Amino acid sequence: MAFTDHCSIFASVNEEGINRVARHIMRQRPSLFNYATAFFRERPKLLCVPIDYAPEVKKAGNPLFAVQDPIPVPGTPTPVGLNWSLQFTKLAIDFHPGNAIALPPELGALAPQRLALRAAACVGLDCPPDGVINELIPRLEALNAASPDKPFTGIALPPRQPKETLVLPTRELLCFCLEVYAVAHVEWGPIGDDEEPWLKVRLDGLEIVDLRPQPMEDLIECYVKTVLRLGILPRLATPMSAMILNITEMLQDKGLDLGKKVTLQPTPISADAPHNPAVEQDQLKAFINLVVEEV
Amino acid sequence: MAHLNVAVSEEAFRRSFELLQRALVFEKADSKDMGAFTAGYDVKAHLEGGNIDFRADNSVLIDSLDLKWDRLKFSLGLDIPEICVGGGCINMPWPIPDICLPRICIFTGDPDVSIAPDLSSVVAQELSLAARFTVRYYDASLPPPSPDLCAPLRLDPLPDHNQWQLYLDPEWIDLDLFDFPDIVGDLIENALTNAVKALIPGGWVRDVILAIIGGIADLIRFILDIPDKIEEWLNDLFNISFGLLDLIGQLVGEFLGRCNPVYRLDDPLEIMPASNGLIPVRIPVRNLAAGVNDVELVLQADVGA
């Protein structure tokens, strides 16, 4: 059977190819996957997971992580913050049949036309040693005593005159890593009254591994699923018209006038091509038609 | 299994080719001074028709592709040696005055005669070729080719970075010779004869000049050194003197097989542009391969580690 039995152009990418692309993105844009306080600029070795980056990143002076504000310590008379980090690692995708990612039992075997995603999230938070805390207590007590009516910073009201946050020095982060697995699929369908078909990503399941107690795991999983289903995935929906590539315009830009309207469009779903894109044989496959119309 | 696969059906390739050939136009002009005459051409052509066949032996056959001339202007200028008649005097005995004939010269210009017929309606060529898709890797760190034979044919400049390039490399090219039909020979001969006739005055001068040159057709053949038929002479002129046929055959071969890839893929390939001071994200492309079977062209590539 030929690739193009039911279309003009066929394109596919297999999971190993996508996973390699993901690794290149993670190494060349580490700041998309690593978040930490500015403290770690000079001390990246203190992060939970060493950041693997391409040499060009350092050469260009690009950041290894996106700088975030310290986590505030509520109630202190002057802003006090703790260093922290969040790092995403081990990103991987697996197209049906499942063989590149070992899904947790809760998600079952990967069903046909489904894809699995895996990511590890490592969270680190500074735990100031008792010596540092004990050293600070008298100073904060004195500040509290000097102005007993001050509201809690970070909770009740923002300070009227912002003061620089006192970030406690970090010697070591307390870290833990969670592995998150998700199963998803893509489908075509209308949005609202618009008859144009849209390509949508649907979440079938999500599992955070080894989070205890179980109710907490259920709670967090439910929250993440809700955020993904209502907040993030609807934004990824793409109309069919956005996938039509106008060849005529592309060639006109190069000085060639075809005299006809030539486009590349997704092949309509049919009995011969029931899924487009198709998630099968460890690949994401797309079937495309060349359409020529009189101008 | 390759990481990336792209296949194009024979039918889609055929339709794309039909559309592209309408947009591709060949245009060239040249002239040569050959002493007794000057000749030149001003041509414009496009491709039409033809059939594309993907074959099981990994080759592509392009059959009977017509080279249609939108303009095939052939210019010819003759510099005919000057001929003068009259001018002498007959000495008559006194008191009869001498009788002097007026001196009349013709063919004093350079050229004396010029014609520029457009032969586009009576001449056509046909091209057939078999080719294989060939992948080459352009390594920008190596010195550029010298001499760069592709320079006049290249549609896009040489890249300043590494690139995979896919060529349609001809194995053989069959291009019909410039075989001018008899009608072209007659057309040129008549045009020249009429142009020369117009230069010769009438009356006794005409008789004298024709007696000298032995007929206009003979004069033209003598000047152009035409041994037999004028159309054969025209064929040689275009195919050998101008080398236009060789030029076109060579152009097609070099254009497709060496100078203009039908597809390019940068290595590394940019998948995310630079933004806000962040470097672009690029992925290395490895093992680009191309091949055809009976029904489709298949391109495959891997993403480097």
Coordinates of C-alpha atoms in Angstrom, one line a residue:
Chain A
M1 CA 0.0 0.0 0.0
A2 CA 1.4 3.4 -1.0
F3 CA 1.5 6.4 1.4
T4 CA -0.6 8.5 -1.0
D5 CA -3.3 6.0 -1.9
H6 CA -6.0 8.3 -0.6
C7 CA -4.3 11.8 -0.7
S8 CA -2.0 13.9 -2.8
I9 CA 0.7 14.3 -0.1
F10 CA 1.4 12.3 3.0
A11 CA 3.5 13.4 5.9
S12 CA 4.4 11.5 9.1
V13 CA 6.7 11.9 12.0
N14 CA 7.4 9.1 14.5
E15 CA 7.6 9.4 18.2
E16 CA 11.4 9.1 18.4
G17 CA 11.6 12.0 16.0
I18 CA 9.3 14.2 18.1
N19 CA 11.1 13.2 21.3
R20 CA 14.4 14.2 19.7
V21 CA 12.9 17.6 18.7
A22 CA 11.6 18.0 22.3
R23 CA 15.1 17.4 23.6
H24 CA 16.6 20.0 21.2
I25 CA 14.0 22.5 22.3
M26 CA 14.7 21.8 26.0
R27 CA 18.5 22.2 25.4
Q28 CA 18.2 25.4 23.3
R29 CA 15.3 27.1 25.2
P30 CA 15.9 25.9 28.8
S31 CA 14.1 28.9 30.1
L32 CA 10.8 27.4 28.8
F33 CA 11.2 24.4 31.1
N34 CA 13.1 25.8 34.1
Y35 CA 11.8 28.4 36.6
A36 CA 13.7 29.7 39.6
T37 CA 14.5 32.7 41.7
A38 CA 17.3 35.0 40.6
F39 CA 19.5 33.6 43.4
F40 CA 20.3 30.6 41.2
R41 CA 21.8 32.7 38.4
E42 CA 25.2 32.5 40.2
R43 CA 24.5 29.1 41.8
P44 CA 22.8 26.9 39.2
K45 CA 24.4 23.9 40.8
L46 CA 22.0 24.2 43.7
L47 CA 19.0 23.6 41.5
C48 CA 17.2 20.2 42.0
V49 CA 18.2 19.0 38.5
P50 CA 21.2 20.1 36.6
I51 CA 20.1 22.0 33.5
D52 CA 21.3 20.4 30.3
Y53 CA 21.8 23.2 27.7
A54 CA 23.4 23.7 24.3
P55 CA 26.7 25.7 24.2
E56 CA 25.0 28.3 22.0
V57 CA 22.7 29.3 24.9
K58 CA 25.6 30.4 27.1
K59 CA 27.4 32.0 24.2
A60 CA 24.4 34.1 23.4
G61 CA 23.9 35.0 27.0
N62 CA 20.5 33.4 27.1
P63 CA 19.0 32.6 30.5
L64 CA 19.0 29.0 31.7
F65 CA 15.8 29.6 33.6
A66 CA 13.0 32.1 33.7
V67 CA 13.4 34.2 36.8
Q68 CA 10.6 34.2 39.3
D69 CA 9.9 36.1 42.5
P70 CA 10.8 34.4 45.8
I71 CA 7.9 32.7 47.6
P72 CA 6.9 35.3 50.3
V73 CA 7.0 34.4 54.0
P74 CA 3.6 35.8 55.1
G75 CA 3.3 37.9 58.3
T76 CA 6.8 39.3 58.5
P77 CA 7.1 43.1 59.2
T78 CA 9.4 43.5 56.2
P79 CA 9.1 41.4 53.0
V80 CA 11.0 38.1 53.4
G81 CA 11.2 35.5 50.6
L82 CA 12.4 32.0 50.0
N83 CA 14.2 30.7 47.0
W84 CA 12.5 28.0 44.9
S85 CA 12.6 26.3 41.6
L86 CA 10.3 24.3 39.3
Q87 CA 11.9 22.2 36.5
F88 CA 10.2 20.1 33.9
T89 CA 12.2 17.2 32.7
K90 CA 11.8 13.9 30.9
L91 CA 9.3 15.2 28.4
A92 CA 8.3 12.4 26.0
I93 CA 5.5 11.4 23.7
D94 CA 4.3 7.9 22.6
F95 CA 1.9 7.3 19.7
H96 CA -0.3 4.2 19.6
P97 CA 0.7 1.4 20.1
G98 CA 2.2 2.3 23.5
N99 CA 5.8 1.2 23.7
A100 CA 8.0 4.3 24.4
I101 CA 6.3 5.3 27.7
A102 CA 5.3 2.8 30.4
L103 CA 1.9 4.2 31.4
P104 CA 0.9 3.8 35.1
P105 CA -1.8 1.2 35.7
E106 CA -4.5 3.8 36.4
L107 CA -4.4 4.9 32.7
G108 CA -4.5 1.4 31.3
A109 CA -3.1 0.4 27.9
L110 CA -2.9 3.1 25.2
A111 CA -6.0 2.8 23.1
P112 CA -6.0 3.1 19.2
Q113 CA -5.6 6.7 17.9
R114 CA -4.4 7.9 21.3
L115 CA -1.1 9.4 22.3
A116 CA 0.6 9.4 25.7
L117 CA 2.6 12.2 27.2
R118 CA 5.1 12.0 30.1
A119 CA 6.7 14.8 32.0
A120 CA 8.6 15.0 35.3
A121 CA 8.2 18.1 37.5
C122 CA 10.8 18.7 40.1
V123 CA 10.0 21.3 42.7
G124 CA 12.6 22.8 45.1
L125 CA 12.1 25.1 48.0
D126 CA 14.7 26.6 50.3
C127 CA 14.4 25.5 54.0
P128 CA 16.4 28.1 55.9
P129 CA 18.6 26.5 58.5
D130 CA 17.8 27.2 62.2
G131 CA 20.9 29.4 62.5
V132 CA 19.7 31.8 59.8
I133 CA 16.2 31.8 61.3
N134 CA 17.5 32.4 64.9
E135 CA 19.6 35.2 63.6
L136 CA 16.6 36.9 61.9
I137 CA 14.1 36.5 64.7
P138 CA 15.4 39.3 67.0
R139 CA 15.5 41.8 64.0
L140 CA 11.9 40.9 63.0
E141 CA 10.7 41.0 66.6
A142 CA 12.2 44.5 66.9
L143 CA 10.4 45.6 63.7
N144 CA 7.1 44.2 64.9
A145 CA 7.5 45.9 68.3
A146 CA 8.3 49.2 66.6
S147 CA 5.1 49.1 64.6
P148 CA 2.6 46.7 66.2
D149 CA -0.4 47.8 63.9
K150 CA 1.3 46.9 60.6
P151 CA -0.7 44.6 58.5
F152 CA 0.7 41.2 57.5
T153 CA 2.8 41.6 54.3
G154 CA 2.0 39.3 51.6
I155 CA -1.5 38.4 52.9
A156 CA -3.7 41.3 54.0
L157 CA -2.5 44.4 52.3
P158 CA 0.4 45.3 50.1
P159 CA 2.9 47.5 51.8
R160 CA 2.3 51.2 51.1
Q161 CA 6.0 51.8 50.3
P162 CA 7.4 48.6 48.7
K163 CA 10.5 47.5 50.3
E164 CA 13.1 45.2 48.9
T165 CA 12.4 41.6 49.7
L166 CA 14.9 40.0 52.0
V167 CA 15.7 36.7 50.3
L168 CA 17.1 34.2 52.7
P169 CA 20.4 32.7 51.5
T170 CA 20.1 29.1 50.3
R171 CA 22.6 26.4 50.9
E172 CA 20.5 23.6 49.6
L173 CA 17.0 23.1 48.2
L174 CA 14.6 20.6 49.4
C175 CA 13.5 18.8 46.3
F176 CA 10.9 16.3 45.1
C177 CA 10.0 15.2 41.6
L178 CA 6.6 14.0 40.4
E179 CA 6.0 12.2 37.2
V180 CA 2.9 13.2 35.3
Y181 CA 1.3 11.0 32.6
A182 CA -1.5 12.1 30.2
V183 CA -3.4 10.4 27.5
A184 CA -5.0 12.5 24.7
H185 CA -6.4 12.3 21.2
V186 CA -7.3 14.7 18.4
E187 CA -10.7 15.1 16.8
W188 CA -12.4 17.3 14.3
G189 CA -15.6 19.2 15.2
P190 CA -17.4 22.6 14.9
I191 CA -17.1 25.4 17.5
G192 CA -20.2 27.3 18.3
D193 CA -22.3 28.2 15.2
D194 CA -19.3 28.1 12.9
E195 CA -19.7 25.2 10.5
E196 CA -16.0 25.1 9.7
P197 CA -14.4 22.0 11.3
W198 CA -11.7 22.7 14.0
L199 CA -9.0 20.3 15.0
K200 CA -9.2 19.9 18.8
V201 CA -7.0 18.2 21.4
R202 CA -9.0 16.2 23.9
L203 CA -7.6 14.9 27.3
D204 CA -8.6 11.3 28.0
G205 CA -6.8 10.8 31.3
L206 CA -4.1 12.2 33.6
E207 CA -2.1 10.6 36.4
I208 CA 0.4 11.9 38.9
V209 CA 2.4 9.1 40.2
D210 CA 3.1 8.3 43.8
L211 CA 1.5 11.4 45.4
R212 CA 0.1 10.6 48.8
P213 CA -2.3 10.7 50.5
Q214 CA -4.7 9.5 47.8
P215 CA -7.3 12.2 48.3
M216 CA -4.6 14.8 47.8
E217 CA -3.5 13.1 44.6
D218 CA -7.1 13.0 43.4
L219 CA -7.6 16.6 44.3
I220 CA -4.5 17.8 42.4
E221 CA -5.2 15.6 39.4
C222 CA -8.7 16.8 39.2
Y223 CA -7.6 20.4 39.3
V224 CA -4.9 19.9 36.7
K225 CA -7.3 18.1 34.4
T226 CA -9.9 20.9 34.8
V227 CA -7.3 23.5 34.0
L228 CA -6.2 21.6 30.9
R229 CA -9.7 20.8 29.7
L230 CA -11.2 24.3 30.2
G231 CA -8.2 26.6 30.1
I232 CA -5.4 25.3 27.9
L233 CA -6.6 22.7 25.4
P234 CA -9.4 24.9 24.0
R235 CA -6.8 27.5 23.1
L236 CA -5.0 24.9 21.0
A237 CA -8.1 24.3 18.7
T238 CA -7.2 25.2 15.1
P239 CA -9.6 25.9 12.3
M240 CA -9.3 24.0 9.0
S241 CA -8.8 27.3 7.2
A242 CA -5.6 27.9 9.2
M243 CA -4.2 24.7 7.9
I244 CA -4.7 25.6 4.2
L245 CA -1.4 26.4 2.6
N246 CA -1.7 28.8 -0.3
I247 CA 0.9 27.7 -2.8
T248 CA -0.1 30.4 -5.3
E249 CA 0.8 33.2 -2.9
M250 CA 4.0 31.5 -1.9
L251 CA 5.2 31.3 -5.5
Q252 CA 4.0 34.8 -6.4
D253 CA 6.4 36.0 -3.7
K254 CA 9.1 34.2 -5.7
G255 CA 8.0 35.9 -9.0
L256 CA 6.2 32.9 -10.4
D257 CA 2.6 33.4 -11.4
L258 CA 0.7 30.1 -11.7
G259 CA -2.5 31.7 -13.0
K260 CA -4.6 29.4 -10.8
K261 CA -5.4 29.1 -7.1
V262 CA -3.4 26.2 -5.7
T263 CA -3.7 25.1 -2.1
L264 CA -2.8 22.3 0.1
Q265 CA -5.6 21.2 2.4
P266 CA -6.2 18.4 4.9
T267 CA -7.8 15.4 3.2
P268 CA -11.4 15.2 4.3
I269 CA -12.3 12.3 6.6
S270 CA -13.7 9.3 4.6
A271 CA -14.0 5.6 4.8
D272 CA -10.6 5.3 3.1
A273 CA -9.0 7.8 5.4
P274 CA -11.0 7.6 8.7
H275 CA -8.5 9.6 10.8
N276 CA -6.7 12.7 9.8
P277 CA -4.4 13.3 11.5
A278 CA -4.0 9.7 12.4
V279 CA -2.1 8.5 15.5
E280 CA -1.0 5.0 14.7
Q281 CA 2.1 2.8 14.1
D282 CA 4.1 5.0 16.5
Q283 CA 3.6 7.9 14.1
L284 CA 1.5 11.0 13.7
K285 CA 0.3 11.0 10.1
A286 CA -1.2 13.8 8.1
F287 CA -3.0 13.4 4.7
I288 CA -3.1 16.4 2.5
N289 CA -4.8 17.1 -0.9
L290 CA -3.5 19.4 -3.6
V291 CA -6.4 21.5 -4.8
V292 CA -6.3 23.5 -8.0
E293 CA -9.0 26.1 -8.7
E294 CA -9.6 28.5 -11.5
V295 CA -9.1 32.1 -10.4
Chain B
M1 CA 11.9 3.6 10.5
A2 CA 12.8 7.2 9.4
H3 CA 11.8 9.9 11.8
L4 CA 10.1 12.0 9.1
N5 CA 8.4 10.8 5.9
V6 CA 6.8 12.8 3.2
A7 CA 5.3 11.3 0.1
V8 CA 4.0 13.1 -3.0
S9 CA 1.7 11.1 -5.4
E10 CA 2.6 10.9 -9.0
E11 CA -0.7 12.7 -9.9
A12 CA 0.1 15.6 -7.5
F13 CA 3.6 15.8 -9.0
R14 CA 2.2 15.8 -12.5
R15 CA -0.3 18.6 -11.7
S16 CA 2.3 20.6 -10.0
F17 CA 4.6 20.2 -13.0
E18 CA 1.8 21.3 -15.3
L19 CA 1.3 24.4 -13.3
L20 CA 5.0 25.2 -12.9
Q21 CA 5.8 24.8 -16.6
R22 CA 3.4 27.6 -17.4
A23 CA 5.2 29.9 -15.1
L24 CA 8.7 29.0 -16.4
V25 CA 10.0 31.0 -19.4
F26 CA 13.3 30.8 -21.2
E27 CA 14.5 34.0 -22.9
K28 CA 17.8 34.8 -24.6
A29 CA 19.3 36.9 -27.4
D30 CA 22.7 36.9 -29.1
S31 CA 24.3 38.0 -32.4
K32 CA 27.5 37.2 -34.3
D33 CA 29.5 39.1 -37.0
M34 CA 30.6 36.5 -39.6
G35 CA 32.3 38.8 -42.0
A36 CA 30.1 38.8 -45.1
F37 CA 27.0 38.7 -42.9
T38 CA 25.8 39.2 -39.4
A39 CA 23.3 36.8 -37.8
G40 CA 21.5 36.9 -34.5
Y41 CA 18.6 35.6 -32.6
D42 CA 16.2 36.8 -30.0
V43 CA 14.2 34.0 -28.5
K44 CA 11.6 33.4 -25.8
A45 CA 10.1 30.0 -25.1
H46 CA 8.1 28.1 -22.6
L47 CA 7.3 24.4 -21.9
E48 CA 4.0 22.8 -22.7
G49 CA 2.5 19.4 -22.6
G50 CA 4.6 16.4 -21.7
N51 CA 3.9 13.4 -19.5
I52 CA 5.5 12.5 -16.2
D53 CA 5.9 8.9 -15.3
F54 CA 7.3 7.6 -12.0
R55 CA 9.0 4.3 -12.7
A56 CA 9.7 1.3 -10.6
D57 CA 13.5 1.6 -11.2
N58 CA 13.6 4.8 -9.1
S59 CA 13.6 7.1 -12.1
V60 CA 11.3 9.7 -13.5
L61 CA 10.5 9.9 -17.2
I62 CA 9.4 13.2 -18.6
D63 CA 8.2 12.4 -22.1
S64 CA 7.4 14.6 -25.1
L65 CA 7.6 17.9 -23.4
D66 CA 7.1 20.6 -26.0
L67 CA 9.4 23.6 -26.2
K68 CA 7.0 26.3 -27.6
W69 CA 8.5 29.4 -29.0
D70 CA 6.8 32.6 -28.1
R71 CA 9.4 34.5 -30.1
L72 CA 12.1 33.0 -32.4
K73 CA 13.4 36.0 -34.2
F74 CA 16.2 35.3 -36.6
S75 CA 18.0 38.4 -37.9
L76 CA 20.3 38.3 -40.9
G77 CA 22.3 41.2 -42.4
L78 CA 24.2 40.9 -45.7
D79 CA 27.2 43.0 -46.5
I80 CA 27.3 42.5 -50.3
P81 CA 30.5 43.6 -52.1
E82 CA 30.0 46.9 -53.8
I83 CA 29.3 46.8 -57.5
C84 CA 29.7 49.8 -59.7
V85 CA 28.7 50.1 -63.4
G86 CA 29.3 52.9 -65.8
G87 CA 31.6 55.9 -65.2
G88 CA 33.8 55.2 -68.3
C89 CA 34.1 57.6 -71.3
I90 CA 34.3 56.9 -75.0
N91 CA 36.7 59.3 -76.7
M92 CA 35.0 60.6 -79.8
P93 CA 36.8 62.3 -82.7
W94 CA 36.8 66.1 -82.7
P95 CA 34.5 68.0 -82.6
I96 CA 32.2 65.3 -81.2
P97 CA 32.3 65.5 -77.4
D98 CA 33.3 62.4 -75.5
I99 CA 30.5 60.1 -74.4
C100 CA 30.7 59.4 -70.6
L101 CA 28.4 56.9 -68.9
P102 CA 27.1 57.8 -65.5
R103 CA 28.8 55.8 -62.6
I104 CA 26.3 53.9 -60.6
C105 CA 27.3 51.9 -57.5
I106 CA 25.1 49.6 -55.5
F107 CA 25.6 47.6 -52.2
T108 CA 27.5 50.5 -50.6
G109 CA 26.0 50.0 -47.1
D110 CA 27.0 47.7 -44.3
P111 CA 24.9 45.8 -44.0
D112 CA 23.2 46.3 -47.3
V113 CA 20.3 44.1 -46.5
S114 CA 18.7 43.2 -43.2
I115 CA 15.8 40.8 -42.5
A116 CA 14.4 39.7 -39.1
P117 CA 11.6 37.2 -39.6
D118 CA 9.9 35.6 -36.6
L119 CA 9.9 31.9 -37.0
S120 CA 8.1 31.0 -33.8
S121 CA 5.0 29.8 -35.7
V122 CA 6.8 27.3 -37.9
V123 CA 9.4 25.9 -35.5
A124 CA 8.9 23.6 -32.5
Q125 CA 11.1 21.4 -30.4
E126 CA 10.4 18.4 -28.1
L127 CA 12.2 17.4 -25.0
S128 CA 12.2 14.0 -23.3
L129 CA 14.4 13.0 -20.4
A130 CA 14.8 10.4 -17.7
A131 CA 16.1 11.5 -14.3
R132 CA 16.7 10.4 -10.8
F133 CA 16.1 12.3 -7.6
T134 CA 19.5 12.8 -6.1
V135 CA 20.3 14.2 -2.7
R136 CA 23.4 16.2 -2.2
Y137 CA 24.7 17.9 0.9
Y138 CA 26.0 21.5 0.6
D139 CA 28.7 22.1 3.1
A140 CA 29.1 25.8 3.5
S141 CA 32.4 25.4 5.2
L142 CA 34.0 24.2 2.0
P143 CA 35.3 26.8 -0.6
P144 CA 32.7 27.7 -3.3
P145 CA 33.0 25.9 -6.6
S146 CA 35.6 27.6 -9.0
P147 CA 34.8 28.1 -11.8
D148 CA 31.2 28.3 -10.8
L149 CA 29.5 26.9 -13.9
C150 CA 26.1 27.2 -12.4
A151 CA 26.4 30.9 -11.7
P152 CA 24.3 32.1 -14.7
L153 CA 21.7 29.3 -14.2
R154 CA 21.2 29.5 -10.5
L155 CA 17.8 30.9 -9.5
D156 CA 18.8 31.4 -5.9
P157 CA 22.3 32.3 -4.6
L158 CA 24.4 29.7 -2.8
P159 CA 23.4 29.3 0.8
D160 CA 25.6 30.6 3.5
H161 CA 24.8 27.6 5.7
N162 CA 24.7 23.8 5.4
Q163 CA 21.8 22.5 3.4
W164 CA 20.4 19.3 2.0
Q165 CA 19.5 19.7 -1.6
L166 CA 17.3 17.5 -3.7
Y167 CA 18.0 17.5 -7.5
L168 CA 16.2 16.0 -10.4
D169 CA 19.4 14.7 -12.1
P170 CA 18.9 13.8 -15.8
E171 CA 20.3 10.5 -16.9
W172 CA 19.6 11.3 -20.6
I173 CA 18.1 14.2 -22.4
D174 CA 16.6 13.9 -25.9
L175 CA 16.1 17.3 -27.5
D176 CA 15.0 17.6 -31.1
L177 CA 17.5 19.4 -33.3
F178 CA 16.7 22.7 -34.7
D179 CA 15.3 21.2 -37.8
F180 CA 14.0 24.1 -39.8
P181 CA 11.4 23.0 -42.3
D182 CA 11.6 23.9 -46.1
I183 CA 9.1 26.6 -45.5
V184 CA 11.7 28.5 -43.4
G185 CA 14.3 28.2 -46.1
D186 CA 12.0 29.5 -48.7
L187 CA 10.8 32.3 -46.4
I188 CA 14.3 33.5 -45.8
E189 CA 15.5 33.2 -49.4
N190 CA 12.5 35.1 -50.7
A191 CA 12.9 37.8 -48.1
L192 CA 16.6 38.2 -49.0
T193 CA 15.9 38.2 -52.7
N194 CA 13.3 40.8 -52.4
A195 CA 15.5 43.0 -50.2
V196 CA 18.4 42.8 -52.7
K197 CA 16.1 43.4 -55.7
A198 CA 14.9 46.6 -54.1
L199 CA 18.5 47.9 -54.0
I200 CA 19.1 47.4 -57.7
P201 CA 17.9 50.2 -59.9
G202 CA 15.9 49.4 -63.1
G203 CA 16.7 49.9 -66.7
W204 CA 20.1 49.1 -68.3
V205 CA 21.9 49.2 -65.0
R206 CA 19.8 46.3 -63.7
D207 CA 20.7 44.3 -66.8
V208 CA 24.4 45.1 -66.4
I209 CA 24.4 44.2 -62.7
L210 CA 22.5 41.0 -63.2
A211 CA 24.9 40.1 -66.0
I212 CA 27.8 40.7 -63.5
I213 CA 26.4 38.8 -60.5
G214 CA 24.7 36.0 -62.4
G215 CA 21.3 36.3 -60.6
I216 CA 20.4 37.4 -57.1
A217 CA 19.8 33.9 -55.7
D218 CA 23.3 32.9 -56.8
L219 CA 24.8 36.0 -55.2
I220 CA 23.1 35.3 -51.9
R221 CA 24.2 31.7 -51.8
F222 CA 27.8 32.8 -52.7
I223 CA 27.9 35.4 -49.9
L224 CA 26.4 33.1 -47.3
D225 CA 28.5 30.2 -48.6
I226 CA 25.4 28.0 -48.8
P227 CA 26.3 24.7 -50.3
D228 CA 22.9 23.2 -50.8
K229 CA 19.6 24.1 -49.1
I230 CA 19.2 27.3 -47.1
E231 CA 17.3 25.4 -44.3
E232 CA 20.3 23.1 -43.8
W233 CA 22.5 26.1 -43.6
L234 CA 20.1 27.6 -41.0
N235 CA 20.2 24.4 -39.0
D236 CA 23.9 24.5 -38.8
L237 CA 23.9 28.1 -38.0
F238 CA 21.7 27.7 -35.0
N239 CA 23.0 24.3 -33.8
I240 CA 26.7 24.8 -34.5
S241 CA 27.6 28.4 -34.9
F242 CA 25.3 29.6 -32.1
G243 CA 25.3 26.3 -30.3
L244 CA 21.8 27.1 -29.2
L245 CA 20.7 23.5 -29.2
D246 CA 23.7 22.4 -27.2
L247 CA 23.1 25.4 -25.0
I248 CA 19.5 24.4 -24.4
G249 CA 20.3 20.7 -23.8
Q250 CA 23.2 21.6 -21.5
L251 CA 21.0 24.2 -19.8
V252 CA 18.3 21.7 -19.1
G253 CA 20.7 19.2 -17.7
E254 CA 22.7 21.7 -15.6
F255 CA 19.6 23.6 -14.6
L256 CA 17.9 20.6 -13.2
G257 CA 20.8 18.3 -12.2
R258 CA 23.4 20.6 -10.8
C259 CA 22.3 24.2 -10.3
N260 CA 18.7 24.3 -9.0
P261 CA 17.5 21.9 -6.4
V262 CA 13.8 21.1 -6.5
Y263 CA 13.8 21.0 -2.8
R264 CA 16.1 22.4 0.0
L265 CA 16.3 21.7 3.6
D266 CA 18.5 23.7 5.9
D267 CA 20.8 21.8 8.3
P268 CA 20.3 22.6 11.1
L269 CA 16.6 23.4 10.4
E270 CA 15.1 26.3 12.3
I271 CA 11.9 25.3 14.0
M272 CA 11.5 28.2 16.4
P273 CA 12.6 31.7 15.4
A274 CA 14.7 33.9 17.6
S275 CA 12.6 36.0 19.8
N276 CA 13.3 38.5 22.7
G277 CA 17.0 37.9 22.5
L278 CA 16.6 34.1 22.7
I279 CA 18.5 32.1 20.1
P280 CA 16.4 30.3 17.4
V281 CA 15.8 26.6 18.0
R282 CA 17.4 24.5 15.3
I283 CA 17.4 20.7 14.8
P284 CA 20.0 18.8 12.9
V285 CA 18.7 16.9 9.9
R286 CA 20.3 13.6 9.0
N287 CA 20.1 11.0 6.3
L288 CA 17.8 12.8 3.9
A289 CA 16.9 10.3 1.2
A290 CA 14.6 10.4 -1.8
G291 CA 13.2 7.8 -4.2
V292 CA 10.3 7.1 -6.4
N293 CA 8.3 4.0 -7.1
D294 CA 5.5 3.5 -9.6
V295 CA 3.1 5.7 -7.8
E296 CA 4.8 8.3 -5.5
L297 CA 7.9 10.2 -4.6
V298 CA 9.1 9.5 -1.0
L299 CA 11.3 11.7 1.1
Q300 CA 12.7 10.5 4.4
A301 CA 14.9 12.1 7.0
D302 CA 16.0 11.7 10.6
V303 CA 16.4 14.2 13.4
G304 CA 19.9 14.2 14.6
A305 CA 20.6 13.5 18.3

